[in-house]
């Protein structure tokens, strides 16, 4: 008997049929004698072309628009009510259960409308208010999914992660406080498991020690599942999504992308950090210490083994593919350059540069320093580039006035393309093959960085060349 934490993403719970499929997957685990803790995202797109609502996106867009004076939230409330009540009506069979869930969903949606109304009056939105609103989709989905489970004979109870996942108050990208989270999660979930009840836990959200709701960041339900799994000492995490595991690249860019059988934790971290949206970049972190295996699988093709994330380097490299296993891209980044003859040999320029960047709360994706120390280049999200440029211009105002530093420059039309595979640093000639592939397609490389973790090589290219560069490197996987 194993304790498994399956996490279901937005499309996996996006329609009545999808939720029933999720219930069948859980039934199969139970038939196998396994105990199950489910983590769910908010409902995403349904296969029905008339229902393409992604609940979290709609909540966030409505809240932002309300703060800017819009009233789209009124229409959004109706659309959300329709989407969720349709499911409840069609697949929650017990009438009393159906009524109870409908009332709770109505109360949550009424709260959404009221809060958006206040934002409209205030004319602004704080990260704290946005977290309270954006997590509503998971609260609704968990209630409905638990109802669907009960209708299909699975004892289940929905749980708001605000009760069990304790986080800091970094609203929008909160981090878990693992000691408190472990205690609360065990106290709440283990008695349910002992009674044979499946807890259906909301992904994405948590709460501060004082109980104020937070979110873990977009795509954060993956991270939630790992946090809960570590807290209950699970044997496995199964991350169910809408493709057959982690693929060699984004299938929307290269439809011939194939499933990678085995990835090391390091490779997975590199891939998700550099743009593969299939897993939140922090998903692996809570699992590493206990070495809890993570599988990425397809809800709609559960017989496919998907991808397994291995902690042991030898297992991770033991597949037949070449040195490059996958390629990924981050679009809309900006290259910032601090340059000038005065930089040469002056101690502390790099330190001052990155301290100034840190003051703007920006994460740096990639750094490269040209030989003669005449310039420092680094890459930041496009949305932060102006803030970073201004801060650096202030930091170096004296040097700019003396002519020791040229003006700080930000180039806004770039993308980072990253090839990932632990073999890259061990196999001679891989970088050469990458450059040749790009050269053949006339793609210019603006900067190179090898190996934050020696299992990837990152290249900066023009934004317009991003997809082409991914396809070219993908030919090497
Ligand atoms: P979920 O709602 O299940 O969490 P996401 O949309 O967050 O699903 O992530 C799955 C999607 O990630 C896939 O449908 C695919 O389009 C995209 N994707 C991007 N890169 C990759 C990759 N390397 N492997 C698999 N999927 C990828
Ligand atoms: N629903 C949240 C989002 O869309 C979390 C998730 O899906 O992982 O970002
Ligand atoms: Mg996701």
Coordinates of C-alpha atoms and ligand atoms in Angstrom, one line a residue:
X1 CA 0.0 0.0 0.0
X2 CA 1.4 3.4 -1.0
X3 CA 0.3 6.9 -0.2
X4 CA -0.1 8.8 -3.4
X5 CA -0.7 12.5 -4.0
X6 CA -2.2 13.0 -7.5
X7 CA -2.5 16.6 -8.6
X8 CA -4.9 17.5 -11.3
X9 CA -4.4 20.6 -13.4
X10 CA -6.9 23.0 -15.0
X11 CA -7.8 21.0 -18.1
X12 CA -7.9 17.8 -16.0
X13 CA -10.9 19.3 -14.1
X14 CA -12.1 21.5 -16.9
X15 CA -15.4 19.7 -17.7
X16 CA -17.9 17.2 -16.3
X17 CA -16.3 14.4 -18.4
X18 CA -12.8 15.4 -17.2
X19 CA -13.8 15.4 -13.5
X20 CA -15.4 11.9 -14.0
X21 CA -12.1 10.8 -15.6
X22 CA -10.2 12.1 -12.5
X23 CA -12.6 10.1 -10.3
X24 CA -11.8 6.9 -12.3
X25 CA -8.1 7.5 -11.8
X26 CA -8.6 7.8 -8.1
X27 CA -10.8 4.7 -8.0
X28 CA -8.0 2.7 -9.7
X29 CA -5.5 3.8 -7.1
X30 CA -7.9 2.7 -4.4
X31 CA -8.5 -0.6 -6.1
X32 CA -4.8 -1.0 -6.0
X33 CA -4.9 -0.6 -2.2
X34 CA -3.3 2.8 -2.3
X35 CA -4.3 5.8 -0.1
X36 CA -4.9 9.0 -1.9
X37 CA -4.7 12.8 -1.2
X38 CA -5.9 14.8 -4.2
X39 CA -4.7 18.3 -5.0
X40 CA -6.7 20.2 -7.5
X41 CA -6.3 23.4 -9.6
X42 CA -9.2 25.7 -10.6
X43 CA -11.2 24.7 -13.6
X44 CA -9.4 25.4 -16.9
X45 CA -10.6 25.1 -20.5
X46 CA -13.2 22.6 -21.4
X47 CA -13.1 20.7 -24.7
X48 CA -16.5 22.4 -25.5
X49 CA -15.6 25.4 -27.8
X50 CA -18.4 27.4 -26.1
X51 CA -16.6 27.1 -22.7
X52 CA -13.0 28.2 -23.0
X53 CA -13.0 30.0 -19.6
X54 CA -9.8 29.5 -17.5
X55 CA -11.2 30.4 -14.1
X56 CA -8.0 31.8 -12.5
X57 CA -7.4 34.1 -15.5
X58 CA -10.9 35.4 -15.4
X59 CA -10.8 36.1 -11.7
X60 CA -7.5 38.0 -12.0
X61 CA -8.6 39.9 -15.1
X62 CA -11.9 40.9 -13.5
X63 CA -10.3 42.1 -10.3
X64 CA -7.7 44.2 -12.2
X65 CA -10.4 45.7 -14.4
X66 CA -12.6 46.5 -11.4
X67 CA -9.7 48.4 -9.8
X68 CA -9.4 50.3 -13.0
X69 CA -13.1 51.2 -12.8
X70 CA -14.6 48.5 -15.0
X71 CA -17.6 46.4 -14.2
X72 CA -16.8 43.2 -16.2
X73 CA -16.8 41.4 -12.9
X74 CA -20.6 41.3 -12.9
X75 CA -20.6 39.4 -16.2
X76 CA -17.7 37.3 -15.0
X77 CA -19.7 36.2 -11.9
X78 CA -22.5 35.0 -14.2
X79 CA -20.2 33.1 -16.5
X80 CA -18.5 31.5 -13.5
X81 CA -21.8 30.5 -12.0
X82 CA -22.9 29.0 -15.3
X83 CA -19.7 27.0 -15.7
X84 CA -19.7 25.6 -12.2
X85 CA -23.4 25.0 -11.7
X86 CA -23.6 23.1 -15.0
X87 CA -21.1 20.6 -13.7
X88 CA -22.8 20.3 -10.3
X89 CA -26.2 19.7 -12.0
X90 CA -24.9 17.2 -14.4
X91 CA -22.6 15.0 -12.3
X92 CA -23.3 15.5 -8.6
X93 CA -26.2 13.0 -8.2
X94 CA -27.1 13.2 -4.5
X95 CA -29.7 16.1 -4.2
X96 CA -28.7 17.2 -0.7
X97 CA -25.0 17.2 -1.6
X98 CA -25.8 19.1 -4.8
X99 CA -27.7 21.8 -2.9
X100 CA -25.0 22.1 -0.2
X101 CA -22.2 22.5 -2.8
X102 CA -24.3 24.9 -4.9
X103 CA -24.9 27.1 -1.9
X104 CA -21.2 27.2 -1.0
X105 CA -20.3 28.1 -4.6
X106 CA -22.9 30.8 -4.6
X107 CA -21.4 32.3 -1.4
X108 CA -17.9 32.2 -2.8
X109 CA -19.1 33.9 -6.0
X110 CA -21.1 36.5 -4.0
X111 CA -17.8 37.2 -2.1
X112 CA -16.0 37.7 -5.4
X113 CA -18.6 40.2 -6.7
X114 CA -18.6 42.1 -3.4
X115 CA -14.8 42.3 -3.3
X116 CA -14.6 43.4 -6.9
X117 CA -17.2 46.1 -6.1
X118 CA -15.0 47.4 -3.3
X119 CA -11.9 47.4 -5.6
X120 CA -13.9 49.5 -8.0
X121 CA -14.7 52.0 -5.3
X122 CA -11.1 52.1 -4.0
X123 CA -9.6 52.3 -7.5
X124 CA -6.7 50.2 -6.6
X125 CA -5.8 46.6 -5.9
X126 CA -3.2 45.3 -3.4
X127 CA -1.3 42.0 -3.8
X128 CA -3.1 40.9 -0.7
X129 CA -6.6 41.5 -2.2
X130 CA -5.6 39.9 -5.4
X131 CA -4.6 36.7 -3.6
X132 CA -7.9 36.6 -1.8
X133 CA -9.7 36.7 -5.1
X134 CA -7.5 34.7 -7.4
X135 CA -7.6 31.6 -5.1
X136 CA -11.4 31.3 -5.4
X137 CA -11.3 29.0 -8.4
X138 CA -9.5 26.3 -6.4
X139 CA -11.9 26.6 -3.5
X140 CA -14.8 26.1 -5.9
X141 CA -13.2 23.3 -7.8
X142 CA -12.3 21.3 -4.7
X143 CA -15.8 21.4 -3.4
X144 CA -17.3 20.2 -6.7
X145 CA -14.6 17.6 -7.3
X146 CA -15.2 16.1 -3.8
X147 CA -18.9 16.0 -4.6
X148 CA -18.3 14.2 -7.9
X149 CA -16.1 11.7 -6.1
X150 CA -18.9 11.0 -3.6
X151 CA -21.4 10.6 -6.4
X152 CA -19.1 7.9 -7.9
X153 CA -18.8 6.1 -4.5
X154 CA -15.5 7.5 -3.3
X155 CA -15.6 8.9 0.3
X156 CA -14.1 12.4 -0.1
X157 CA -13.9 15.7 1.7
X158 CA -12.8 19.1 0.3
X159 CA -10.2 21.0 2.2
X160 CA -9.1 24.6 1.7
X161 CA -5.3 24.7 1.9
X162 CA -5.6 27.9 3.9
X163 CA -6.2 25.5 6.8
X164 CA -3.0 23.5 6.3
X165 CA -0.4 25.3 4.1
X166 CA 1.2 28.1 6.2
X167 CA 3.1 30.6 4.2
X168 CA 5.0 33.9 4.6
X169 CA 3.2 37.0 3.6
X170 CA 4.9 37.5 0.3
X171 CA 1.5 37.8 -1.5
X172 CA 1.5 36.6 -5.1
X173 CA 4.6 34.4 -4.6
X174 CA 4.3 33.2 -1.0
X175 CA 6.7 30.6 0.3
X176 CA 5.6 27.7 2.6
X177 CA 6.7 27.6 6.3
X178 CA 7.3 23.8 6.3
X179 CA 7.4 23.1 10.0
X180 CA 3.9 24.6 10.7
X181 CA 2.6 23.3 7.4
X182 CA 3.7 19.8 8.3
X183 CA 2.0 19.9 11.7
X184 CA -1.3 21.3 10.4
X185 CA -1.4 19.1 7.3
X186 CA -0.8 15.9 9.3
X187 CA -3.3 16.9 12.0
X188 CA -6.0 17.6 9.4
X189 CA -5.4 14.9 6.7
X190 CA -4.1 11.8 8.5
X191 CA -7.4 11.2 10.5
X192 CA -9.3 11.4 7.2
X193 CA -6.9 8.9 5.5
X194 CA -7.3 6.6 8.5
X195 CA -11.1 6.6 7.9
X196 CA -10.6 5.9 4.2
X197 CA -11.7 9.4 3.2
X198 CA -9.9 11.1 0.2
X199 CA -9.0 14.7 1.1
X200 CA -9.5 16.9 -2.0
X201 CA -7.1 19.8 -1.3
X202 CA -7.1 23.2 -3.1
X203 CA -3.8 23.8 -5.0
X204 CA -2.3 27.3 -5.4
X205 CA -3.4 28.8 -2.1
X206 CA -2.2 28.9 1.5
X207 CA -2.5 31.4 4.4
X208 CA -0.2 33.3 6.6
X209 CA 0.2 32.4 10.3
X210 CA -2.5 35.0 11.0
X211 CA -4.8 33.3 8.5
X212 CA -4.6 35.8 5.7
X213 CA -5.0 34.0 2.3
X214 CA -2.0 33.9 0.0
X215 CA -1.1 32.3 -3.3
X216 CA 2.1 30.5 -4.3
X217 CA 2.3 32.1 -7.8
X218 CA 0.8 31.3 -11.2
X219 CA 0.9 27.6 -11.9
X220 CA 1.4 27.0 -8.2
X221 CA -0.8 24.0 -7.7
X222 CA 2.1 21.8 -8.8
X223 CA 4.1 23.3 -5.9
X224 CA 1.1 22.8 -3.5
X225 CA 1.0 19.0 -4.3
X226 CA 4.7 18.7 -3.5
X227 CA 4.3 20.6 -0.2
X228 CA 1.4 18.5 0.9
X229 CA 3.2 15.3 -0.2
X230 CA 6.3 16.2 1.8
X231 CA 4.1 17.0 4.8
X232 CA 2.4 13.6 4.8
X233 CA 5.5 11.7 3.9
X234 CA 3.8 10.5 0.7
X235 CA 5.4 7.6 -1.4
X236 CA 4.7 9.3 -4.7
X237 CA 3.4 12.4 -6.4
X238 CA 1.6 12.1 -9.7
X239 CA 1.3 15.3 -11.6
X240 CA -1.6 14.8 -14.0
X241 CA -1.9 17.2 -16.9
X242 CA -3.1 17.2 -20.5
X243 CA 0.0 15.9 -22.3
X244 CA 1.9 12.6 -22.0
X245 CA 4.5 13.8 -19.4
X246 CA 7.3 16.2 -19.8
X247 CA 8.0 16.6 -23.5
X248 CA 11.2 17.3 -25.4
X249 CA 9.8 20.8 -26.0
X250 CA 6.6 22.8 -25.9
X251 CA 4.2 20.9 -28.2
X252 CA 2.6 24.1 -29.3
X253 CA 6.0 25.1 -30.8
X254 CA 7.0 21.7 -32.2
X255 CA 4.1 19.2 -32.6
X256 CA 6.6 16.4 -33.0
X257 CA 7.8 16.8 -29.4
X258 CA 8.2 13.4 -27.7
X259 CA 7.8 12.2 -24.0
X260 CA 11.0 12.1 -22.0
X261 CA 11.0 8.9 -20.0
X262 CA 13.4 10.0 -17.2
X263 CA 14.7 13.3 -16.1
X264 CA 16.9 14.1 -13.1
X265 CA 15.5 16.6 -10.5
X266 CA 18.2 19.0 -11.6
X267 CA 17.2 18.8 -15.3
X268 CA 13.6 19.3 -14.4
X269 CA 14.4 22.3 -12.3
X270 CA 16.4 23.8 -15.1
X271 CA 13.6 23.1 -17.6
X272 CA 10.9 24.7 -15.6
X273 CA 13.1 27.6 -14.5
X274 CA 13.8 28.4 -18.2
X275 CA 10.2 28.4 -19.3
X276 CA 8.7 24.9 -19.6
X277 CA 5.3 25.7 -18.0
X278 CA 4.4 22.0 -17.6
X279 CA 5.7 22.2 -13.9
X280 CA 6.0 25.2 -11.6
X281 CA 9.7 25.8 -11.1
X282 CA 9.6 25.0 -7.3
X283 CA 7.7 21.7 -7.7
X284 CA 10.8 19.5 -7.1
X285 CA 12.1 21.5 -4.1
X286 CA 9.9 20.1 -1.3
X287 CA 10.4 16.5 -2.5
X288 CA 14.2 16.4 -2.7
X289 CA 15.1 15.8 0.9
X290 CA 12.7 12.8 1.2
X291 CA 13.5 11.8 -2.4
X292 CA 9.7 11.4 -3.1
X293 CA 9.4 10.2 -6.7
X294 CA 7.4 12.5 -9.0
X295 CA 5.7 11.3 -12.1
X296 CA 4.1 13.6 -14.8
X297 CA 1.2 11.9 -16.4
X298 CA -1.7 12.5 -18.8
X299 CA -5.2 12.5 -17.2
X300 CA -6.7 11.7 -20.7
X301 CA -4.2 8.9 -21.4
X302 CA -3.5 7.4 -17.9
X303 CA -2.0 4.1 -19.3
X304 CA 0.9 6.1 -20.7
X305 CA 3.8 5.9 -18.2
X306 CA 4.6 9.6 -18.7
X307 CA 7.8 11.0 -17.2
X308 CA 9.6 10.0 -14.0
X309 CA 11.8 12.5 -12.1
X310 CA 14.8 10.7 -10.6
X311 CA 17.0 11.9 -7.8
X312 CA 19.8 9.6 -8.7
X313 CA 22.0 11.0 -11.5
X314 CA 22.8 7.5 -12.9
X315 CA 19.1 6.6 -13.3
X316 CA 18.4 10.1 -14.7
X317 CA 21.0 9.7 -17.5
X318 CA 20.0 6.1 -18.2
X319 CA 17.9 6.7 -21.2
X320 CA 18.8 6.3 -24.8
X321 CA 18.4 9.9 -25.9
X322 CA 21.4 12.0 -26.8
X323 CA 23.0 14.7 -24.6
X324 CA 20.2 17.2 -25.2
X325 CA 17.0 16.0 -23.7
X326 CA 14.8 19.0 -24.0
X327 CA 14.7 22.6 -25.2
X328 CA 12.6 25.4 -23.8
X329 CA 12.3 29.2 -24.1
X330 CA 11.4 32.3 -22.1
X331 CA 10.0 35.0 -24.3
X332 CA 9.7 38.7 -23.5
X333 CA 13.0 39.2 -21.8
X334 CA 15.3 42.2 -22.0
X335 CA 19.1 42.4 -22.1
X336 CA 20.5 45.1 -19.8
X337 CA 24.1 46.2 -20.5
X338 CA 26.4 48.3 -18.2
X339 CA 29.4 49.2 -20.3
X340 CA 32.2 51.6 -20.4
X341 CA 36.0 51.8 -20.4
X342 CA 35.9 52.8 -16.7
X343 CA 34.6 49.3 -15.8
X344 CA 37.9 47.6 -16.5
X345 CA 39.7 46.5 -13.4
X346 CA 37.5 48.6 -11.1
X347 CA 36.6 46.4 -8.1
X348 CA 33.0 46.1 -7.1
X349 CA 31.2 47.2 -10.3
X350 CA 29.6 43.8 -10.6
X351 CA 28.6 43.8 -6.9
X352 CA 27.1 47.2 -7.2
X353 CA 25.3 46.3 -10.3
X354 CA 23.5 43.3 -8.9
X355 CA 22.9 44.9 -5.5
X356 CA 21.1 47.7 -7.4
X357 CA 19.1 45.1 -9.4
X358 CA 18.1 43.3 -6.2
X359 CA 16.7 46.6 -4.9
X360 CA 14.1 46.4 -7.7
X361 CA 13.0 42.9 -6.7
X362 CA 13.8 41.5 -10.1
X363 CA 15.1 38.0 -10.8
X364 CA 18.0 37.7 -13.2
X365 CA 17.8 34.9 -15.7
X366 CA 21.2 34.9 -17.2
X367 CA 24.5 36.8 -16.8
X368 CA 27.5 37.2 -19.1
X369 CA 30.5 39.4 -18.8
X370 CA 32.5 40.2 -21.9
X371 CA 36.3 39.5 -21.8
X372 CA 38.1 42.8 -21.2
X373 CA 35.6 43.5 -18.4
X374 CA 34.3 46.3 -20.6
X375 CA 30.7 45.3 -20.0
X376 CA 28.3 43.4 -17.8
X377 CA 25.2 42.0 -19.5
X378 CA 22.3 40.3 -17.9
X379 CA 18.8 39.3 -18.7
X380 CA 15.7 40.3 -16.9
X381 CA 11.9 40.0 -17.6
X382 CA 10.9 42.7 -20.1
X383 CA 8.3 44.0 -17.6
X384 CA 11.1 44.9 -15.2
X385 CA 13.6 46.3 -17.6
X386 CA 12.7 50.0 -17.3
X387 CA 12.8 49.8 -13.5
X388 CA 16.2 48.1 -13.6
X389 CA 17.6 50.6 -16.1
X390 CA 16.5 53.5 -14.0
X391 CA 17.9 52.0 -10.8
X392 CA 21.3 51.3 -12.4
X393 CA 21.4 54.8 -14.0
X394 CA 20.9 56.2 -10.5
X395 CA 23.6 53.9 -9.0
X396 CA 26.2 54.8 -11.6
X397 CA 25.2 58.5 -12.0
X398 CA 28.6 59.7 -10.9
X399 CA 30.5 57.3 -13.2
X400 CA 28.1 58.2 -16.1
X401 CA 28.8 61.9 -15.5
X402 CA 32.6 61.2 -15.5
X403 CA 32.4 59.2 -18.7
X404 CA 33.6 56.0 -16.9
X405 CA 30.3 54.2 -17.6
X406 CA 28.3 54.7 -20.8
X407 CA 24.6 55.0 -20.2
X408 CA 22.9 51.8 -19.0
X409 CA 21.2 50.2 -22.0
X410 CA 18.2 47.9 -22.1
X411 CA 17.4 45.9 -25.3
X412 CA 13.8 44.8 -25.1
X413 CA 13.3 42.3 -27.9
X414 CA 14.9 39.1 -26.7
X415 CA 14.2 35.5 -25.7
X416 CA 16.3 33.0 -23.8
X417 CA 16.4 29.5 -25.4
X418 CA 17.8 26.8 -23.2
X419 CA 18.9 23.2 -24.1
X420 CA 18.7 20.9 -21.1
X421 CA 20.4 17.5 -20.4
X422 CA 23.0 16.4 -17.9
X423 CA 25.0 15.0 -20.8
X424 CA 25.7 18.5 -22.2
X425 CA 28.7 19.2 -20.0
X426 CA 30.0 15.7 -20.4
X427 CA 29.7 15.2 -24.1
X428 CA 32.2 17.1 -26.2
X429 CA 30.9 19.1 -29.1
X430 CA 27.3 19.6 -28.0
X431 CA 27.6 23.3 -27.9
X432 CA 29.1 23.3 -31.3
X433 CA 26.2 21.3 -32.7
X434 CA 23.8 23.9 -31.2
X435 CA 25.6 26.8 -32.7
X436 CA 25.7 25.0 -36.1
X437 CA 22.0 24.4 -36.0
X438 CA 21.3 28.0 -35.3
X439 CA 23.8 29.2 -37.8
X440 CA 22.2 27.1 -40.5
X441 CA 18.9 29.0 -39.9
X442 CA 20.6 32.3 -39.8
X443 CA 19.8 32.9 -36.1
X444 CA 22.2 35.3 -34.4
X445 CA 23.2 34.5 -30.8
X446 CA 23.4 37.7 -28.6
X447 CA 24.8 36.1 -25.5
X448 CA 25.6 32.6 -24.1
X449 CA 25.6 31.2 -20.5
X450 CA 26.5 27.7 -19.8
X451 CA 25.3 26.0 -16.8
X452 CA 23.8 27.6 -13.7
X453 CA 23.7 23.9 -12.9
X454 CA 25.9 22.4 -15.5
X455 CA 23.0 20.6 -17.2
X456 CA 21.9 23.4 -19.5
X457 CA 23.1 25.8 -22.1
X458 CA 21.2 29.1 -22.4
X459 CA 21.3 31.3 -25.4
X460 CA 19.9 34.8 -25.9
X461 CA 18.4 35.4 -29.3
X462 CA 16.1 38.1 -30.8
X463 CA 12.5 37.7 -29.7
X464 CA 11.4 37.1 -33.3
X465 CA 13.8 34.1 -33.6
X466 CA 12.7 32.3 -30.5
X467 CA 10.4 29.7 -32.0
X468 CA 12.7 29.0 -34.9
X469 CA 15.6 28.5 -32.5
X470 CA 13.6 26.1 -30.4
X471 CA 12.7 24.0 -33.4
X472 CA 16.3 24.0 -34.6
X473 CA 17.7 22.8 -31.3
X474 CA 14.8 20.3 -31.0
X475 CA 16.2 18.5 -34.0
X476 CA 19.2 17.5 -31.7
X477 CA 17.0 15.9 -29.0
Ligands
LIG1 P1 -2.0 22.1 -15.9 O1 -3.2 22.9 -15.9 O2 -2.3 20.6 -16.0 O3 -1.1 22.4 -14.8 P2 -0.3 23.6 -17.7 O4 -1.0 24.3 -18.8 O5 0.1 24.3 -16.5 O6 -1.3 22.4 -17.3 O7 0.9 22.7 -18.3 C1 0.8 21.8 -19.3 C2 1.0 22.4 -20.6 O8 2.4 22.8 -20.7 C3 0.9 21.5 -21.8 O9 -0.4 21.4 -22.3 C4 1.9 22.1 -22.8 O10 1.2 22.9 -23.8 C5 2.8 23.0 -22.0 N1 4.2 22.7 -22.1 C6 5.2 23.6 -22.4 N2 6.4 23.0 -22.4 C7 6.2 21.7 -22.2 C8 7.0 20.6 -22.1 N3 8.4 20.7 -22.2 N4 6.5 19.4 -21.8 C9 5.1 19.2 -21.7 N5 4.3 20.3 -21.8 C10 4.8 21.5 -22.0
LIG2 N1 -5.1 28.0 -11.0 C1 -3.8 28.5 -10.8 C2 -3.3 29.2 -12.0 O1 -3.9 29.2 -13.0 C3 -2.8 27.5 -10.3 C4 -2.5 26.3 -11.2 O2 -3.3 26.1 -12.1 O3 -1.5 25.6 -11.0 O4 -2.2 29.8 -12.0
LIG3 MG1 0.1 24.0 -14.5

